[in-house]
Short mmCIF file of C-alpha atoms and ligand atoms in Angstrom, two decimals:
data_model
loop_
_atom_site.label_atom_id
_atom_site.label_comp_id
_atom_site.label_asym_id
_atom_site.label_seq_id
_atom_site.Cartn_x
_atom_site.Cartn_y
_atom_site.Cartn_z
CA UNK A 1 -2.26 12.24 -20.83
CA UNK A 2 -5.02 12.07 -18.22
CA UNK A 3 -4.33 10.30 -15.05
CA UNK A 4 -6.56 7.39 -15.99
CA UNK A 5 -4.62 6.80 -19.23
CA UNK A 6 -1.44 6.90 -17.18
CA UNK A 7 -2.93 4.41 -14.71
CA UNK A 8 -3.66 2.01 -17.73
CA UNK A 9 -0.13 2.33 -19.01
CA UNK A 10 1.30 1.59 -15.66
CA UNK A 11 -0.77 -1.57 -15.33
CA UNK A 12 0.54 -2.67 -18.79
CA UNK A 13 4.13 -1.89 -17.85
CA UNK A 14 3.69 -3.93 -14.67
CA UNK A 15 2.84 -6.91 -16.77
CA UNK A 16 5.30 -6.43 -19.70
CA UNK A 17 8.28 -6.27 -17.35
CA UNK A 18 7.44 -8.99 -14.91
CA UNK A 19 6.17 -6.96 -11.78
CA UNK A 20 2.47 -8.03 -11.53
CA UNK A 21 0.34 -10.46 -13.66
CA UNK A 22 -3.43 -11.13 -13.33
CA UNK A 23 -3.79 -14.34 -11.46
CA UNK A 24 -4.56 -17.61 -13.43
CA UNK A 25 -4.55 -15.60 -16.52
CA UNK A 26 -4.63 -18.55 -18.90
CA UNK A 27 -8.00 -19.02 -17.46
CA UNK A 28 -8.83 -15.34 -18.16
CA UNK A 29 -7.72 -14.20 -14.67
CA UNK A 30 -9.71 -13.76 -11.24
CA UNK A 31 -11.18 -10.53 -10.44
CA UNK A 32 -9.18 -8.63 -7.97
CA UNK A 33 -6.61 -11.22 -7.39
CA UNK A 34 -2.88 -10.65 -8.77
CA UNK A 35 0.63 -12.52 -8.84
CA UNK A 36 3.87 -10.75 -8.37
CA UNK A 37 6.38 -11.65 -10.98
CA UNK A 38 10.02 -11.86 -10.94
CA UNK A 39 10.58 -8.13 -10.54
CA UNK A 40 7.58 -7.60 -8.50
CA UNK A 41 8.65 -10.10 -5.76
CA UNK A 42 11.92 -8.41 -5.31
CA UNK A 43 10.45 -4.81 -5.04
CA UNK A 44 7.69 -6.33 -2.46
CA UNK A 45 10.33 -8.10 -0.37
CA UNK A 46 12.47 -4.74 -0.21
CA UNK A 47 9.45 -2.97 0.91
CA UNK A 48 8.64 -5.51 3.39
CA UNK A 49 12.32 -5.33 4.72
CA UNK A 50 12.32 -1.60 5.01
CA UNK A 51 9.25 -1.96 7.19
CA UNK A 52 10.27 -4.89 9.40
CA UNK A 53 13.80 -3.39 10.00
CA UNK A 54 12.47 0.14 10.63
CA UNK A 55 9.98 -1.55 13.32
CA UNK A 56 11.86 -4.30 14.91
CA UNK A 57 15.37 -3.16 14.64
CA UNK A 58 15.17 0.63 15.41
CA UNK A 59 12.75 0.10 17.96
CA UNK A 60 14.10 -1.87 21.05
CA UNK A 61 10.62 -2.54 22.40
CA UNK A 62 9.10 -3.94 19.04
CA UNK A 63 9.36 -7.63 18.33
CA UNK A 64 7.91 -9.56 15.56
CA UNK A 65 5.88 -12.76 15.04
CA UNK A 66 4.37 -14.73 12.29
CA UNK A 67 1.05 -16.04 13.21
CA UNK A 68 -1.24 -18.29 10.99
CA UNK A 69 -4.02 -17.41 8.55
CA UNK A 70 -6.29 -19.85 10.14
CA UNK A 71 -7.32 -19.06 13.79
CA UNK A 72 -9.98 -20.42 16.25
CA UNK A 73 -13.41 -19.22 14.98
CA UNK A 74 -14.25 -17.42 18.23
CA UNK A 75 -11.26 -15.02 17.46
CA UNK A 76 -13.43 -13.31 14.88
CA UNK A 77 -16.70 -13.15 17.27
CA UNK A 78 -14.30 -11.55 19.73
CA UNK A 79 -12.87 -9.15 17.35
CA UNK A 80 -16.46 -8.08 15.95
CA UNK A 81 -15.57 -9.44 12.46
CA UNK A 82 -18.44 -11.85 12.64
CA UNK A 83 -21.28 -9.22 13.27
CA UNK A 84 -19.75 -6.30 11.62
CA UNK A 85 -17.15 -6.46 8.96
CA UNK A 86 -19.70 -5.83 6.31
CA UNK A 87 -20.03 -3.80 3.01
CA UNK A 88 -23.35 -2.35 1.83
CA UNK A 89 -23.86 -3.75 -1.54
CA UNK A 90 -26.53 -2.95 -4.19
CA UNK A 91 -27.39 -5.02 -7.54
CA UNK A 92 -28.35 -3.71 -10.85
CA UNK A 93 -31.32 -5.73 -11.80
CA UNK A 94 -30.64 -5.29 -15.85
CA UNK A 95 -26.87 -6.01 -15.96
CA UNK A 96 -27.00 -8.33 -12.71
CA UNK A 97 -23.85 -6.62 -11.79
CA UNK A 98 -23.21 -5.84 -7.90
CA UNK A 99 -21.59 -2.96 -6.44
CA UNK A 100 -20.60 -1.26 -3.25
CA UNK A 101 -23.34 1.39 -2.61
CA UNK A 102 -20.84 3.52 -0.88
CA UNK A 103 -18.53 3.38 -3.86
CA UNK A 104 -21.06 4.40 -6.45
CA UNK A 105 -21.79 7.73 -4.19
CA UNK A 106 -18.22 8.38 -3.91
CA UNK A 107 -17.47 7.84 -7.56
CA UNK A 108 -20.34 10.49 -8.06
CA UNK A 109 -18.88 12.87 -5.85
CA UNK A 110 -15.51 12.38 -7.47
CA UNK A 111 -16.91 13.09 -10.83
CA UNK A 112 -18.35 16.52 -9.34
CA UNK A 113 -14.76 17.22 -8.10
CA UNK A 114 -13.66 16.63 -11.56
CA UNK A 115 -15.93 19.07 -13.00
CA UNK A 116 -15.12 21.77 -10.59
CA UNK A 117 -11.40 21.05 -11.45
CA UNK A 118 -12.15 21.30 -15.10
CA UNK A 119 -13.73 24.78 -14.63
CA UNK A 120 -10.64 25.87 -12.75
CA UNK A 121 -8.41 24.80 -15.59
CA UNK A 122 -10.43 26.79 -17.98
CA UNK A 123 -10.35 29.82 -15.88
CA UNK A 124 -6.51 29.71 -15.62
CA UNK A 125 -6.34 29.29 -19.29
CA UNK A 126 -8.41 32.23 -20.09
CA UNK A 127 -7.11 34.62 -17.49
CA UNK A 128 -3.42 33.48 -17.31
CA UNK A 129 -1.24 35.21 -14.74
CA UNK A 130 -4.12 37.27 -13.55
CA UNK A 131 -5.96 34.05 -12.38
CA UNK A 132 -7.02 34.06 -8.73
CA UNK A 133 -8.03 30.51 -7.99
CA UNK A 134 -9.70 31.32 -4.40
CA UNK A 135 -11.67 34.17 -5.90
CA UNK A 136 -12.65 31.95 -9.03
CA UNK A 137 -13.73 29.25 -6.74
CA UNK A 138 -15.87 31.69 -4.42
CA UNK A 139 -17.49 33.40 -7.44
CA UNK A 140 -17.87 31.38 -10.59
CA UNK A 141 -21.45 30.23 -10.97
CA UNK A 142 -20.72 26.88 -12.56
CA UNK A 143 -18.40 26.28 -9.75
CA UNK A 144 -20.82 27.37 -7.02
CA UNK A 145 -23.62 25.23 -8.58
CA UNK A 146 -21.47 22.09 -8.63
CA UNK A 147 -20.05 22.90 -5.08
CA UNK A 148 -23.88 23.32 -3.61
CA UNK A 149 -24.61 19.82 -5.24
CA UNK A 150 -21.30 18.18 -3.81
CA UNK A 151 -22.03 19.59 -0.39
CA UNK A 152 -25.83 18.47 -0.28
CA UNK A 153 -24.84 14.68 -1.48
CA UNK A 154 -21.74 14.80 0.75
CA UNK A 155 -23.72 15.49 3.90
CA UNK A 156 -26.32 13.12 3.08
CA UNK A 157 -23.82 10.50 2.52
CA UNK A 158 -21.95 11.26 5.88
CA UNK A 159 -25.28 10.81 7.73
CA UNK A 160 -26.14 7.55 6.07
CA UNK A 161 -22.62 6.18 6.91
CA UNK A 162 -22.84 7.42 10.45
CA UNK A 163 -26.12 5.79 11.08
CA UNK A 164 -25.36 2.84 8.86
CA UNK A 165 -28.75 3.42 7.11
CA UNK A 166 -28.82 1.23 4.20
CA UNK A 167 -32.10 2.92 2.85
CA UNK A 168 -30.50 6.32 2.86
CA UNK A 169 -27.76 4.84 0.70
CA UNK A 170 -30.27 3.69 -1.82
CA UNK A 171 -32.21 7.04 -1.72
CA UNK A 172 -28.95 9.07 -2.38
CA UNK A 173 -28.24 6.55 -5.46
CA UNK A 174 -31.79 7.04 -6.86
CA UNK A 175 -32.16 10.76 -6.11
CA UNK A 176 -28.80 11.45 -7.91
CA UNK A 177 -29.68 9.64 -10.89
CA UNK A 178 -26.69 7.19 -10.33
CA UNK A 179 -26.82 4.55 -13.23
CA UNK A 180 -25.08 1.07 -13.61
CA UNK A 181 -21.99 1.83 -15.92
CA UNK A 182 -22.77 -1.54 -17.81
CA UNK A 183 -26.66 -1.47 -18.51
CA UNK A 184 -26.98 2.50 -18.02
CA UNK A 185 -30.14 1.90 -15.99
CA UNK A 186 -31.06 3.10 -12.41
CA UNK A 187 -33.05 -0.34 -11.84
CA UNK A 188 -31.34 -1.09 -8.50
CA UNK A 189 -32.12 -3.45 -5.57
CA UNK A 190 -32.41 -2.69 -2.07
CA UNK A 191 -29.00 -2.23 -0.26
CA UNK A 192 -27.96 -5.12 1.82
CA UNK A 193 -25.03 -5.66 4.31
CA UNK A 194 -22.66 -8.50 3.00
CA UNK A 195 -19.67 -9.75 5.12
CA UNK A 196 -16.38 -9.84 3.70
CA UNK A 197 -14.72 -12.76 5.50
CA UNK A 198 -13.94 -15.64 3.34
CA UNK A 199 -14.96 -19.03 5.03
CA UNK A 200 -14.02 -22.61 4.69
CA UNK A 201 -14.66 -25.90 6.42
CA UNK A 202 -12.34 -27.78 8.70
CA UNK A 203 -12.98 -26.32 12.07
CA UNK A 204 -11.12 -28.53 14.87
CA UNK A 205 -13.46 -27.31 17.51
CA UNK A 206 -15.69 -30.22 17.41
CA UNK A 207 -18.92 -28.02 16.79
CA UNK A 208 -20.39 -28.71 13.56
CA UNK A 209 -21.63 -25.08 13.05
CA UNK A 210 -18.20 -23.56 13.25
CA UNK A 211 -16.47 -22.48 10.20
CA UNK A 212 -12.83 -21.73 9.60
CA UNK A 213 -12.04 -18.01 8.18
CA UNK A 214 -9.15 -16.78 6.36
CA UNK A 215 -8.13 -13.87 8.41
CA UNK A 216 -9.36 -10.41 7.13
CA UNK A 217 -6.41 -8.66 9.04
CA UNK A 218 -3.16 -9.88 10.61
CA UNK A 219 -3.84 -7.90 13.79
CA UNK A 220 -5.86 -10.72 15.62
CA UNK A 221 -2.89 -13.03 15.32
CA UNK A 222 -0.90 -10.26 17.30
CA UNK A 223 -3.82 -9.89 19.87
CA UNK A 224 -4.19 -13.55 20.56
CA UNK A 225 -0.43 -14.04 21.07
CA UNK A 226 0.09 -10.94 23.26
CA UNK A 227 0.36 -13.10 26.41
CA UNK A 228 3.05 -15.53 24.84
CA UNK A 229 5.10 -12.83 23.75
CA UNK A 230 4.86 -10.57 26.84
CA UNK A 231 5.84 -13.36 29.14
CA UNK A 232 8.34 -15.42 27.02
CA UNK A 233 10.01 -12.26 25.72
CA UNK A 234 9.66 -10.51 29.36
CA UNK A 235 8.30 -7.44 27.51
CA UNK A 236 7.54 -4.45 29.71
CA UNK A 237 4.81 -2.11 28.75
CA UNK A 238 5.01 0.08 26.54
CA UNK A 239 6.00 -2.40 23.72
CA UNK A 240 4.80 -3.39 20.28
CA UNK A 241 4.29 -6.65 18.36
CA UNK A 242 4.99 -6.55 14.61
CA UNK A 243 3.66 -8.90 11.76
CA UNK A 244 3.88 -9.13 8.08
CA UNK A 245 1.31 -11.63 6.46
CA UNK A 246 -1.55 -12.16 4.14
CA UNK A 247 -5.13 -11.14 4.70
CA UNK A 248 -8.07 -11.97 2.75
CA UNK A 249 -11.38 -10.09 2.12
CA UNK A 250 -14.15 -10.77 -0.33
CA UNK A 251 -14.10 -7.44 -2.04
CA UNK A 252 -16.96 -7.55 -4.25
CA UNK A 253 -15.85 -4.83 -6.55
CA UNK A 254 -12.53 -5.08 -8.32
CA UNK A 255 -11.12 -1.57 -8.44
CA UNK A 256 -8.04 0.12 -9.10
CA UNK A 257 -5.47 -2.73 -9.72
CA UNK A 258 -3.67 -3.74 -6.60
CA UNK A 259 -5.22 -1.10 -4.53
CA UNK A 260 -8.11 -3.29 -3.47
CA UNK A 261 -7.48 -7.05 -3.56
CA UNK A 262 -9.23 -10.13 -2.57
CA UNK A 263 -5.87 -11.61 -1.15
CA UNK A 264 -3.28 -9.03 -0.15
CA UNK A 265 -0.46 -8.55 2.44
CA UNK A 266 -0.48 -6.23 5.48
CA UNK A 267 2.33 -4.97 7.79
CA UNK A 268 0.77 -4.37 11.20
CA UNK A 269 2.00 -3.28 14.56
CA UNK A 270 0.16 -3.32 17.79
CA UNK A 271 1.73 -1.04 20.40
CA UNK A 272 0.52 -1.98 23.87
CA UNK A 273 0.50 0.86 26.36
CA UNK A 274 -0.79 1.98 29.80
CA UNK A 275 -4.50 3.08 29.65
CA UNK A 276 -4.41 7.14 29.62
CA UNK A 277 -1.05 7.30 27.77
CA UNK A 278 -2.52 5.92 24.41
CA UNK A 279 -3.15 9.57 22.97
CA UNK A 280 0.70 10.35 23.29
CA UNK A 281 1.53 7.02 21.72
CA UNK A 282 -0.92 7.79 18.82
CA UNK A 283 0.65 11.14 18.30
CA UNK A 284 4.17 9.61 18.44
CA UNK A 285 3.32 6.80 15.97
CA UNK A 286 1.56 9.20 13.55
CA UNK A 287 4.80 11.12 13.47
CA UNK A 288 7.00 8.02 13.27
CA UNK A 289 5.18 6.60 10.45
CA UNK A 290 5.01 9.69 8.39
CA UNK A 291 8.72 10.07 8.67
CA UNK A 292 9.09 6.49 7.54
CA UNK A 293 7.25 7.17 4.25
CA UNK A 294 8.67 10.67 3.55
CA UNK A 295 12.36 9.20 4.24
CA UNK A 296 11.73 7.34 0.88
CA UNK A 297 12.18 10.59 -1.09
CA UNK A 298 8.91 10.48 -2.93
CA UNK A 299 7.82 13.94 -1.95
CA UNK A 300 6.25 15.06 1.28
CA UNK A 301 3.61 16.80 -0.68
CA UNK A 302 2.37 13.43 -1.82
CA UNK A 303 1.19 12.33 1.66
CA UNK A 304 -1.35 13.75 4.04
CA UNK A 305 -3.14 12.55 7.25
CA UNK A 306 -6.95 12.16 7.12
CA UNK A 307 -8.23 12.05 10.49
CA UNK A 308 -11.51 10.09 10.89
CA UNK A 309 -14.66 11.97 11.62
CA UNK A 310 -16.58 8.76 12.32
CA UNK A 311 -14.60 6.56 14.64
CA UNK A 312 -15.09 2.70 14.82
CA UNK A 313 -16.86 1.70 18.12
CA UNK A 314 -13.56 0.38 19.57
CA UNK A 315 -11.33 3.39 18.53
CA UNK A 316 -10.86 6.69 20.43
CA UNK A 317 -8.56 8.31 17.78
CA UNK A 318 -8.08 7.23 13.94
CA UNK A 319 -6.26 8.68 10.95
CA UNK A 320 -5.18 7.43 7.62
CA UNK A 321 -1.89 8.32 6.13
CA UNK A 322 -2.97 9.05 2.35
CA UNK A 323 -0.98 8.90 -0.75
CA UNK A 324 -1.35 10.98 -3.89
CA UNK A 325 -2.16 7.90 -6.19
CA UNK A 326 -2.85 8.31 -10.07
CA UNK A 327 -6.60 8.44 -8.92
CA UNK A 328 -6.26 10.96 -6.31
CA UNK A 329 -5.25 11.06 -2.53
CA UNK A 330 -6.42 7.48 -1.11
CA UNK A 331 -5.56 5.46 2.14
CA UNK A 332 -2.31 3.95 2.19
CA UNK A 333 -2.01 3.24 5.77
CA UNK A 334 -4.29 3.41 8.95
CA UNK A 335 -3.26 4.50 12.54
CA UNK A 336 -5.77 3.52 15.32
CA UNK A 337 -5.93 3.93 18.73
CA UNK A 338 -7.88 0.75 19.58
CA UNK A 339 -8.33 1.07 23.41
CA UNK A 340 -8.63 -2.26 25.20
CA UNK A 341 -11.29 -3.41 22.81
CA UNK A 342 -9.39 -6.39 21.36
CA UNK A 343 -7.58 -7.77 24.43
CA UNK A 344 -10.56 -7.18 26.54
CA UNK A 345 -12.88 -9.07 24.11
CA UNK A 346 -10.59 -12.02 23.91
CA UNK A 347 -10.17 -11.99 27.63
CA UNK A 348 -13.94 -12.20 28.03
CA UNK A 349 -14.54 -14.97 25.25
CA UNK A 350 -11.55 -17.08 26.05
CA UNK A 351 -11.95 -16.98 29.75
CA UNK A 352 -8.18 -16.35 30.07
CA UNK A 353 -7.01 -13.52 32.06
CA UNK A 354 -4.91 -11.07 29.57
CA UNK A 355 -3.78 -8.60 32.16
CA UNK A 356 -0.41 -6.78 32.81
CA UNK A 357 0.85 -6.12 36.22
CA UNK A 358 2.60 -2.82 36.08
CA UNK A 359 5.58 -2.60 38.49
CA UNK A 360 5.64 1.09 38.22
CA UNK A 361 2.01 1.68 39.34
CA UNK A 362 1.36 -1.46 41.25
CA UNK A 363 -1.88 -2.18 39.24
CA UNK A 364 -3.00 -4.79 36.74
CA UNK A 365 -4.78 -3.75 33.86
CA UNK A 366 -5.84 -4.81 30.21
CA UNK A 367 -3.25 -2.77 28.22
CA UNK A 368 -4.53 -0.16 25.54
CA UNK A 369 -3.25 -0.59 22.04
CA UNK A 370 -2.22 1.97 19.22
CA UNK A 371 -2.17 0.07 15.75
CA UNK A 372 -0.28 1.04 12.47
CA UNK A 373 -1.52 -0.96 9.55
CA UNK A 374 -0.25 -0.67 5.91
CA UNK A 375 -0.93 -2.79 2.85
CA UNK A 376 2.23 -3.92 1.24
CA UNK A 377 0.45 -3.94 -1.77
CA UNK A 378 -0.85 -0.56 -1.69
CA UNK A 379 2.76 0.52 -0.78
CA UNK A 380 3.94 -1.19 -3.97
CA UNK A 381 1.44 0.73 -6.11
CA UNK A 382 2.51 3.94 -4.44
CA UNK A 383 6.06 3.37 -5.16
CA UNK A 384 5.45 2.27 -8.70
CA UNK A 385 3.24 5.02 -9.60
CA UNK A 386 5.55 7.57 -8.33
CA UNK A 387 8.44 6.09 -10.12
CA UNK A 388 7.02 5.73 -13.68
CA UNK A 389 8.31 8.50 -15.84
CA UNK A 390 8.40 9.06 -19.60
CA UNK A 391 11.36 11.41 -20.26
CA UNK A 392 12.01 13.29 -23.44
CA UNK A 393 15.66 13.13 -24.37
CA UNK A 394 17.92 15.28 -26.62
CA UNK A 395 17.70 14.21 -30.10
CA UNK A 396 13.84 13.52 -30.16
CA UNK A 397 14.18 10.34 -28.30
CA UNK A 398 12.51 9.33 -25.18
CA UNK A 399 12.79 6.79 -22.24
CA UNK A 400 10.48 4.94 -19.85
CA UNK A 401 12.28 4.96 -16.44
CA UNK A 402 11.17 3.77 -12.92
CA UNK A 403 12.74 5.99 -10.55
CA UNK A 404 12.20 3.55 -7.66
CA UNK A 405 14.07 4.75 -4.37
CA UNK A 406 17.43 2.79 -5.02
CA UNK A 407 17.31 0.74 -1.75
CA UNK A 408 13.89 -0.61 -3.02
CA UNK A 409 14.92 -1.38 -6.63
CA UNK A 410 14.49 -5.07 -7.70
CA UNK A 411 17.79 -5.23 -9.44
CA UNK A 412 20.43 -3.02 -8.09
CA UNK A 413 23.17 -3.33 -10.93
CA UNK A 414 23.21 -4.46 -14.48
CA UNK A 415 26.53 -6.12 -15.59
CA UNK A 416 26.84 -5.57 -19.48
CA UNK A 417 29.54 -6.66 -21.70
CA UNK A 418 29.78 -4.16 -24.63
CA UNK A 419 30.03 -7.16 -27.06
CA UNK A 420 29.90 -10.96 -26.97
CA UNK A 421 33.32 -11.71 -27.72
CA UNK A 422 37.13 -10.72 -27.14
CA UNK A 423 36.62 -12.20 -23.67
CA UNK A 424 34.40 -9.68 -22.50
CA UNK A 425 31.35 -11.76 -21.35
CA UNK A 426 33.97 -13.81 -19.30
CA UNK A 427 35.33 -10.52 -17.73
CA UNK A 428 31.73 -9.38 -17.01
CA UNK A 429 31.14 -12.50 -15.32
CA UNK A 430 34.07 -11.97 -13.16
CA UNK A 431 32.56 -8.61 -12.11
CA UNK A 432 29.30 -10.36 -11.41
CA UNK A 433 30.96 -12.56 -9.14
CA UNK A 434 32.29 -9.80 -7.14
CA UNK A 435 29.10 -8.03 -6.96
CA UNK A 436 26.57 -10.59 -6.63
CA UNK A 437 26.98 -11.46 -2.77
CA UNK A 438 26.04 -7.85 -2.00
CA UNK A 439 23.53 -6.92 -4.64
CA UNK A 440 20.88 -8.44 -6.76
CA UNK A 441 22.68 -8.20 -10.24
CA UNK A 442 21.34 -8.95 -13.65
CA UNK A 443 23.70 -10.07 -16.47
CA UNK A 444 22.55 -9.16 -19.83
CA UNK A 445 24.71 -9.52 -23.32
CA UNK A 446 21.79 -9.34 -25.65
CA UNK A 447 20.93 -6.39 -28.05
CA UNK A 448 22.83 -2.97 -28.57
CA UNK A 449 23.95 -1.32 -25.25
CA UNK A 450 21.19 1.28 -26.00
CA UNK A 451 18.46 -1.37 -25.75
CA UNK A 452 19.90 -2.90 -22.71
CA UNK A 453 20.18 0.47 -20.76
CA UNK A 454 16.38 1.00 -21.79
CA UNK A 455 15.41 -2.35 -20.48
CA UNK A 456 17.27 -1.49 -17.12
CA UNK A 457 15.45 1.86 -17.02
CA UNK A 458 12.14 0.18 -17.48
CA UNK A 459 12.68 -1.93 -14.39
CA UNK A 460 14.30 0.80 -12.40
CA UNK A 461 17.85 -0.36 -12.13
CA UNK A 462 20.04 2.25 -10.46
CA UNK A 463 23.20 1.08 -11.98
CA UNK A 464 24.70 -0.26 -15.26
CA UNK A 465 28.12 -1.52 -15.33
CA UNK A 466 29.52 -1.81 -18.92
CA UNK A 467 32.73 -3.92 -19.64
CA UNK A 468 34.34 -2.89 -22.93
CA UNK A 469 37.86 -3.82 -24.50
CA UNK A 470 39.72 -1.25 -22.39
CA UNK A 471 38.56 -3.12 -19.17
CA UNK A 472 40.75 -5.83 -20.31
CA UNK A 473 44.00 -3.85 -20.02
CA UNK A 474 43.05 -1.04 -17.59
CA UNK A 475 40.71 -2.96 -15.24
CA UNK A 476 38.27 0.00 -15.48
CA UNK A 477 34.46 -0.07 -16.17
CA UNK A 478 31.73 2.41 -17.21
CA UNK A 479 29.03 3.10 -14.55
CA UNK A 480 25.84 4.51 -15.87
CA UNK A 481 23.63 6.23 -13.42
CA UNK A 482 19.77 5.77 -13.84
CA UNK A 483 18.54 9.03 -13.04
CA UNK A 484 21.15 11.26 -14.35
CA UNK A 485 22.36 8.99 -17.20
CA UNK A 486 25.79 10.10 -16.47
CA UNK A 487 28.60 7.78 -17.30
CA UNK A 488 31.61 7.44 -15.23
CA UNK A 489 34.75 5.55 -15.65
CA UNK A 490 35.94 3.65 -12.48
CA UNK A 491 37.96 0.69 -11.35
CA UNK A 492 36.46 -2.50 -10.53
CA UNK A 493 37.90 -2.56 -7.34
CA UNK A 494 35.69 0.90 -6.43
CA UNK A 495 32.46 -0.53 -7.77
CA UNK A 496 31.20 -2.08 -4.64
CA UNK A 497 31.42 1.05 -2.52
CA UNK A 498 29.83 3.46 -5.38
CA UNK A 499 26.94 0.95 -5.80
CA UNK A 500 26.71 0.54 -2.12
CA UNK A 501 26.43 4.29 -1.33
CA UNK A 502 23.14 4.44 -3.09
CA UNK A 503 21.41 1.23 -2.68
CA UNK A 504 22.22 0.39 1.10
CA UNK A 505 19.12 -0.05 3.04
CA UNK A 506 21.00 0.66 6.19
CA UNK A 507 21.84 4.04 5.03
CA UNK A 508 17.94 4.68 4.50
CA UNK A 509 17.28 3.22 7.96
CA UNK A 510 20.05 5.77 9.50
CA UNK A 511 18.23 8.72 8.16
CA UNK A 512 15.01 7.76 10.16
N1 GAP B 601 -6.01 -3.98 11.50
C1 GAP B 601 -6.58 -2.92 10.87
C2 GAP B 601 -7.04 -2.93 9.33
O1 GAP B 601 -7.02 -4.18 8.93
P1 GAP B 601 -7.65 -1.48 7.34
O2 GAP B 601 -7.82 -0.19 7.12
O3 GAP B 601 -8.97 -2.35 7.07
O4 GAP B 601 -7.39 -1.73 8.96
C3 GAP B 601 -5.21 -1.46 6.80
O5 GAP B 601 -6.59 -2.01 6.57
C4 GAP B 601 -4.52 -1.40 5.45
O6 GAP B 601 -4.44 -2.55 4.69
C5 GAP B 601 -5.23 -0.39 4.66
O7 GAP B 601 -4.37 0.94 4.84
C6 GAP B 601 -4.48 -0.71 3.26
O8 GAP B 601 -3.20 -0.20 3.07
C7 GAP B 601 -4.42 -2.36 3.36
N2 GAP B 601 -5.75 -3.06 2.84
C8 GAP B 601 -7.02 -3.02 3.30
N3 GAP B 601 -7.83 -3.66 2.59
C9 GAP B 601 -7.12 -4.08 1.51
C10 GAP B 601 -7.54 -4.66 0.09
N4 GAP B 601 -8.76 -5.23 -0.01
N5 GAP B 601 -6.48 -4.82 -0.73
C11 GAP B 601 -5.09 -4.27 -0.71
N6 GAP B 601 -5.00 -3.53 0.54
C12 GAP B 601 -5.84 -3.33 1.39
#
């Protein structure tokens, strides 16, 4: 199965089991907008909890806030979003479809990479154990031809990106013969800049020209509340402010399911520090955030840092934590050293003094800031895509199982009476009543036990507890482990501790 096919199956699985639905589907949906279903919301809440508690409980000097989606319009002038939060767009005149010019070029480069990977796979098949990949890559004529093409286009692309040269983007598209996937033609318009912010009316500033924007990042809510939090919380530098909330971007091209959405959620933390110390904090937060990811047990090899070659004008260091999604390594989280750009600009535009008096140095300054910013939805996609497995079982059977890290699983334990008679449902509900205060449980008495196990595997439930006739006399139940499928007979009184040992979020946090 190709990664592409696997991804389609994953999207279908998300819908079938109540994780994610296309928004307003009865009206044929809305591009790049998705709703979370009954399972999805549980997983999403658990991801948010893991982040929130790691940030605000484990770091004494990080506090949280919850600011609004709407902010004074000048916020977005100060942050640079009004003037510079743009994507380069191009239209195909025949299909009337609109694309991001940079994405068209990236896809073209991706196809060259795929061709090289196919050549390598052919070589490996042909030469077997004697295959030397490094030598093959350095000598095979087909690989060398594709590599030369890749390097040429890639360096032109980087130059266009660095110079923000819209004509250069178009020249690459034309020279590479990139065509519209719908019309198949290269009948392209010029490339234009397109601002990604959604706007609406209702400004209360009294200026008829003002518009209200739906925030494109949660970070600015933190910057404009910096003074309030610092003063009321008597915070001493260095300290951080964390926030989880919705952000909105008019992403023109719907790509890769919930990877790029118009309405999404961010978990952002702005860490304020003394100017000159920001590189130390940048390094420290890089390490901290990578540890948070790897701690989930989804394989350290599936993460990597990607340091930015081109820095935004306000940053003096930037890196992405990339995850190995089914469509390759892509950005999951961004870590930026944002200097004093945001607080400094808010100070200028608002006329309010945003300074910190440092008792240790006796100086006042605008603090510098290191930001960690991760999309909840991207994290959700990382967890789900890594967890989805089709396993062959002895006897020719197979099962679909979501090996979601247990503390994040939507349902922690399923309570299953073996049959719907002989008092077993009543006994099962007694067990449910014991467990439901500590764990998200699901009671299920419909269909054969095998089918019920499969349903729980498909939503990633770490434990199934089966109540049978013996339970009525010996007070024991069968506990089935999702990952090993091993079944153990245990006393009802032991259940809480057994389940807790695996699903407890505090244990996960303790390993950080
Ligand atoms: N405050 C910094 C900021 O917003 P960003 O790199 O534009 O930086 C941070 O976004 C994170 O938000 C990304 O790493 C990604 O996880 C998530 N994100 C950004 N745009 C998104 C979109 N359209 N859909 C889903 N997640 C998105």
